[in-house]
Coordinates of C-alpha atoms in Angstrom, one line a residue:
M24 CA 83.0 33.0 157.0
K25 CA 86.6 34.0 156.4
A26 CA 87.8 37.0 154.4
D27 CA 91.3 37.2 152.9
L28 CA 93.5 39.8 154.6
A29 CA 94.6 41.1 151.2
D30 CA 91.0 41.7 150.2
L31 CA 90.3 43.5 153.5
N32 CA 93.4 45.7 152.8
A33 CA 92.2 46.4 149.3
F34 CA 88.8 47.4 150.5
L35 CA 90.2 49.8 153.1
T36 CA 92.6 51.4 150.7
V37 CA 89.9 52.0 148.1
A38 CA 87.5 53.4 150.7
Q39 CA 90.1 55.8 152.1
A40 CA 91.2 56.9 148.6
R41 CA 87.6 57.3 147.5
G42 CA 88.4 55.7 144.2
F43 CA 90.0 52.6 142.6
R44 CA 92.5 54.5 140.5
D45 CA 93.8 56.7 143.3
A46 CA 94.0 53.6 145.6
A47 CA 95.9 51.7 142.9
R48 CA 98.5 54.4 142.6
T49 CA 98.9 54.4 146.4
V50 CA 99.6 50.7 146.6
G51 CA 101.3 50.2 143.2
S52 CA 98.6 47.8 142.0
S53 CA 95.9 48.1 139.2
A54 CA 92.4 49.4 139.6
S55 CA 91.0 46.2 138.1
T56 CA 92.9 44.1 140.7
L57 CA 91.5 46.2 143.6
S58 CA 88.0 46.1 142.1
E59 CA 88.1 42.3 141.9
A60 CA 89.3 42.1 145.5
V61 CA 86.5 44.2 146.7
R62 CA 83.9 42.3 144.7
R63 CA 85.3 39.1 146.1
L64 CA 85.0 40.4 149.7
E65 CA 81.5 41.6 149.1
A66 CA 80.5 38.2 147.7
R67 CA 81.9 36.5 150.8
L68 CA 80.2 38.8 153.2
G69 CA 77.0 38.9 151.2
V70 CA 76.6 42.7 151.5
R71 CA 77.6 45.7 149.4
L72 CA 80.4 47.7 151.0
L73 CA 80.9 50.5 148.4
H74 CA 78.6 52.7 146.4
R75 CA 80.3 53.0 143.0
T76 CA 79.6 55.7 140.4
T77 CA 81.6 56.9 137.4
R78 CA 82.9 59.8 139.5
S79 CA 83.3 58.5 143.1
V80 CA 83.4 55.6 145.4
V81 CA 81.6 56.0 148.8
P82 CA 81.3 53.4 151.6
T83 CA 77.8 52.1 152.3
E84 CA 76.6 52.1 155.9
A85 CA 77.9 48.5 156.2
G86 CA 81.2 49.6 154.6
T87 CA 81.5 52.5 157.1
R88 CA 80.9 50.2 160.0
L89 CA 83.5 47.8 158.7
I90 CA 86.0 50.6 158.3
E91 CA 85.5 51.8 161.8
R92 CA 86.6 48.3 163.1
L93 CA 88.9 47.3 160.4
A94 CA 91.3 50.3 160.2
P95 CA 92.5 50.0 163.9
A96 CA 92.6 46.2 163.6
L97 CA 94.9 46.2 160.5
G98 CA 97.0 48.9 162.2
E99 CA 97.5 46.5 165.0
V100 CA 98.5 43.7 162.6
E101 CA 101.1 46.0 161.0
A102 CA 102.4 47.0 164.4
A103 CA 102.7 43.3 165.4
L104 CA 104.6 42.5 162.2
D105 CA 106.9 45.5 162.8
V106 CA 108.0 43.9 166.0
V107 CA 110.1 41.6 163.8
N108 CA 112.1 44.7 163.0
L109 CA 113.5 44.6 166.6
F110 CA 115.6 41.6 165.4
R111 CA 117.2 43.5 162.6
D112 CA 120.5 45.4 162.7
R113 CA 118.6 48.6 161.9
P114 CA 114.9 49.6 161.7
A115 CA 113.0 49.1 158.5
G116 CA 109.5 49.6 157.3
T117 CA 107.1 52.4 156.6
L118 CA 106.4 55.5 158.7
K119 CA 103.2 57.2 157.8
L120 CA 102.6 60.7 159.2
N121 CA 99.4 62.8 159.0
V122 CA 100.4 66.4 159.1
P123 CA 99.0 69.9 158.4
V124 CA 100.2 71.6 155.3
S125 CA 102.1 74.1 157.5
A126 CA 104.1 71.4 159.1
A127 CA 104.9 69.8 155.7
R128 CA 106.2 73.2 154.6
L129 CA 107.9 74.6 157.8
V130 CA 108.7 71.7 160.1
L131 CA 109.6 68.5 158.3
P132 CA 112.1 69.9 155.7
A133 CA 114.6 70.6 158.6
I134 CA 114.1 67.0 160.0
L135 CA 113.4 64.5 157.2
P136 CA 116.6 64.7 155.1
G137 CA 118.8 63.8 158.1
F138 CA 116.3 61.1 159.3
L139 CA 116.2 59.5 155.8
A140 CA 119.9 59.5 155.6
A141 CA 120.3 57.9 159.1
Y142 CA 117.6 55.2 158.4
P143 CA 117.8 54.2 154.7
D144 CA 115.6 51.2 155.3
I145 CA 112.7 53.3 156.5
Q146 CA 110.2 54.7 153.9
V147 CA 108.4 57.8 155.1
E148 CA 104.9 58.6 153.7
I149 CA 103.5 62.1 154.4
V150 CA 99.8 62.8 154.2
A151 CA 99.3 66.6 154.3
E152 CA 95.8 67.8 155.0
D153 CA 94.1 70.9 156.4
G154 CA 91.4 68.9 158.3
F155 CA 91.6 67.0 161.5
V156 CA 91.2 63.3 161.0
D157 CA 91.3 60.2 163.2
M158 CA 95.0 59.4 162.9
V159 CA 94.6 55.7 163.8
A160 CA 91.6 55.1 161.6
S161 CA 93.3 56.7 158.7
G162 CA 96.1 54.2 159.0
C163 CA 98.8 56.6 160.1
D164 CA 101.5 55.8 162.7
A165 CA 101.6 59.4 164.1
G166 CA 100.5 62.9 163.3
I167 CA 101.5 66.5 163.8
R168 CA 99.1 68.9 165.4
Y169 CA 99.1 72.0 167.5
D170 CA 98.4 71.5 171.2
E171 CA 94.8 72.7 171.2
R172 CA 94.0 70.2 168.5
L173 CA 95.5 67.1 169.9
E174 CA 93.3 64.0 169.9
Q175 CA 92.4 62.3 173.2
D176 CA 94.3 59.3 174.6
M177 CA 97.4 60.3 172.6
I178 CA 101.0 60.7 173.6
A179 CA 102.4 64.0 172.5
V180 CA 106.0 65.1 172.1
P181 CA 107.2 68.5 170.9
I182 CA 108.5 68.8 167.3
G183 CA 109.6 71.8 165.3
P184 CA 110.0 75.4 166.5
R185 CA 108.7 75.8 170.0
V186 CA 107.4 79.3 169.4
Q187 CA 105.8 80.5 166.2
R188 CA 104.0 83.6 165.1
F189 CA 101.4 84.7 162.6
A190 CA 102.7 87.5 160.4
T191 CA 100.7 90.0 158.4
A192 CA 102.3 91.4 155.2
A193 CA 101.7 93.0 151.9
A194 CA 103.7 94.2 148.9
P195 CA 105.2 97.7 149.4
A196 CA 103.4 98.9 146.2
Y197 CA 100.0 97.9 147.6
L198 CA 100.7 99.7 150.9
D199 CA 101.9 102.8 149.0
A200 CA 98.6 102.9 147.1
R201 CA 96.2 101.9 149.9
G202 CA 98.0 103.1 153.0
R203 CA 99.6 101.3 155.9
P204 CA 97.4 100.1 158.7
D205 CA 98.1 101.5 162.2
H206 CA 95.7 99.2 164.1
P207 CA 94.2 95.8 163.3
R208 CA 90.8 97.4 162.8
D209 CA 92.2 99.3 159.9
L210 CA 92.4 96.0 158.0
L211 CA 88.6 96.2 157.6
D212 CA 89.3 98.8 154.9
H213 CA 91.8 96.7 153.0
A214 CA 91.8 93.9 150.5
C215 CA 92.7 90.8 152.5
L216 CA 93.7 87.5 151.1
R217 CA 92.0 84.6 152.9
G218 CA 92.1 80.8 153.1
R219 CA 89.4 78.2 153.4
F220 CA 89.7 74.7 155.0
S221 CA 88.4 71.7 153.1
S222 CA 85.6 71.6 155.7
G223 CA 84.3 74.8 154.2
A224 CA 85.3 77.0 157.1
L225 CA 87.3 80.2 156.5
T226 CA 90.6 80.7 158.3
S227 CA 89.3 83.9 159.8
P228 CA 89.2 85.6 162.2
W229 CA 92.7 87.0 162.1
E230 CA 93.9 87.4 165.6
F231 CA 96.3 90.0 167.0
E232 CA 97.8 90.7 170.4
R233 CA 99.7 93.6 172.0
D234 CA 100.2 94.5 175.7
G235 CA 97.6 92.0 176.7
E236 CA 95.0 93.3 174.3
I237 CA 93.6 90.7 171.8
M238 CA 91.9 91.8 168.6
R239 CA 90.0 89.5 166.3
I240 CA 89.3 90.7 162.8
E241 CA 86.9 89.3 160.2
P242 CA 88.7 90.4 157.1
Q243 CA 87.2 90.8 153.7
G244 CA 88.9 90.7 150.3
P245 CA 88.9 89.7 146.7
L246 CA 90.5 86.2 147.0
I247 CA 89.8 83.0 148.9
A248 CA 92.0 79.9 148.3
G249 CA 92.0 76.4 149.9
V250 CA 94.8 76.1 152.5
A251 CA 95.3 72.5 151.6
G252 CA 97.0 73.3 148.3
A253 CA 96.8 76.9 147.3
V254 CA 98.6 78.8 150.1
D255 CA 101.4 79.6 147.6
L256 CA 98.8 81.2 145.3
L257 CA 97.8 83.5 148.2
V258 CA 101.4 84.4 148.7
D259 CA 102.1 85.1 145.0
V260 CA 99.0 87.3 144.8
A261 CA 100.2 89.3 147.9
V262 CA 103.7 89.7 146.3
A263 CA 102.0 90.9 143.2
G264 CA 100.2 93.6 145.1
G265 CA 96.8 92.0 145.3
G266 CA 96.2 92.5 149.0
I267 CA 97.3 91.7 152.6
I268 CA 98.1 88.2 153.7
H269 CA 98.1 86.7 157.2
L270 CA 100.2 83.6 157.5
F271 CA 103.0 81.8 159.5
E272 CA 105.9 84.1 159.9
D273 CA 108.3 81.3 158.9
W274 CA 106.5 81.0 155.6
L275 CA 106.8 84.7 154.8
R276 CA 110.2 85.4 156.3
P277 CA 112.2 84.9 153.0
L278 CA 109.9 87.4 151.2
L279 CA 110.1 89.9 154.1
A280 CA 113.9 89.6 154.1
E281 CA 114.1 90.4 150.4
S282 CA 111.5 93.2 150.6
A283 CA 109.1 91.4 148.3
L284 CA 106.7 91.8 151.2
E285 CA 106.5 94.4 153.9
A286 CA 105.5 93.7 157.5
V287 CA 102.1 95.0 158.5
L288 CA 101.3 95.7 162.2
P289 CA 104.4 93.7 163.4
T290 CA 104.0 94.8 167.0
W291 CA 100.6 93.1 166.9
W292 CA 101.8 89.7 165.6
Q293 CA 100.6 86.9 167.9
S294 CA 102.9 84.2 169.2
F295 CA 101.7 80.6 169.8
S296 CA 103.3 77.4 170.9
G297 CA 104.9 75.1 168.3
P298 CA 103.5 71.8 167.1
F299 CA 103.6 68.3 168.6
L300 CA 104.1 64.8 167.2
Y301 CA 101.4 62.6 168.6
Y302 CA 100.7 58.9 168.5
S303 CA 98.5 56.3 170.2
G304 CA 99.4 55.1 173.6
R305 CA 97.2 52.1 173.2
R306 CA 99.4 50.2 170.8
L307 CA 102.9 49.1 170.3
V308 CA 105.2 51.7 169.0
P309 CA 106.5 50.3 165.6
P310 CA 110.2 50.5 165.1
P311 CA 110.1 53.2 162.3
L312 CA 108.2 55.5 164.7
R313 CA 110.5 54.7 167.6
A314 CA 113.4 55.6 165.4
F315 CA 111.8 58.9 164.4
L316 CA 111.0 59.7 168.1
D317 CA 114.6 59.0 169.0
F318 CA 115.8 61.1 166.1
I319 CA 113.8 64.2 166.9
Q320 CA 115.1 64.1 170.4
S321 CA 118.8 63.8 169.4
S322 CA 120.7 67.1 169.8
D323 CA 122.9 66.3 166.8
A324 CA 120.0 65.5 164.5
V325 CA 117.9 68.6 164.2
P326 CA 118.4 72.4 164.4
A327 CA 118.7 73.7 168.0
A328 CA 115.5 75.6 167.7
Y329 CA 113.7 72.3 167.0
Q330 CA 115.2 70.3 169.8
I331 CA 113.0 68.9 172.5
R332 CA 113.7 70.6 175.8

């Protein structure tokens, strides 16, 4: 029993997108074409692979098992085809990166413009998420994560600023009205603006450190927003005087510089190591990824603070 490679690709794309329309937009096809491909595959296999409703598409148990084996296999096929790129004058193809929202906002803007200019035949696709996914199974070539969240059996290289901090800040008008905290525990009496991951977990506790003392605070407040797409809303509300925000210092720095926000407890801001680009060590490195690795290690390509030491 043989299944067409295009039908397998169609099924995987629909399953990962959780819908025919979203999948069609991803691959530049039509929902009806993808639907017909999945039906054809199910007929050949003699088993239903997707539960279809008017609102969602969810893999069946058989479909889930197929995805677990199919995604890495198709990734290997793509990597094998990419080997042909070695015979080109310059690398070409697609580089797909799975990154946290913070990296899409704070790390990649300093790197991607130069990379895209240097490699015009490479198309970069960024998947920005707040959860931690199986990078290989999701069809990505590489991902960006912080060191404590790296997947096993992966090769990791530094990317972006090597030291970052979390900053706590609020609008001056808010602090004038509510008072300025002198200690992290004072935040328990303030309106704190919090984030929530798509998993449902809150981004708390807020962590602070000074002279070896570490404080973890479970803040309370009037607003919770998803960190996958609503961080800017939290920032806007903080600027408008709605409460205290706790976020990457690099994200808040422009607002602190123009006094739209005022630093809160700056001597307690906690530093942490910068992110890493990671990729599987069990498969061939496709030329687009190899080009990206070479680029981020080039002293002339990225800001000095981002260079790999």
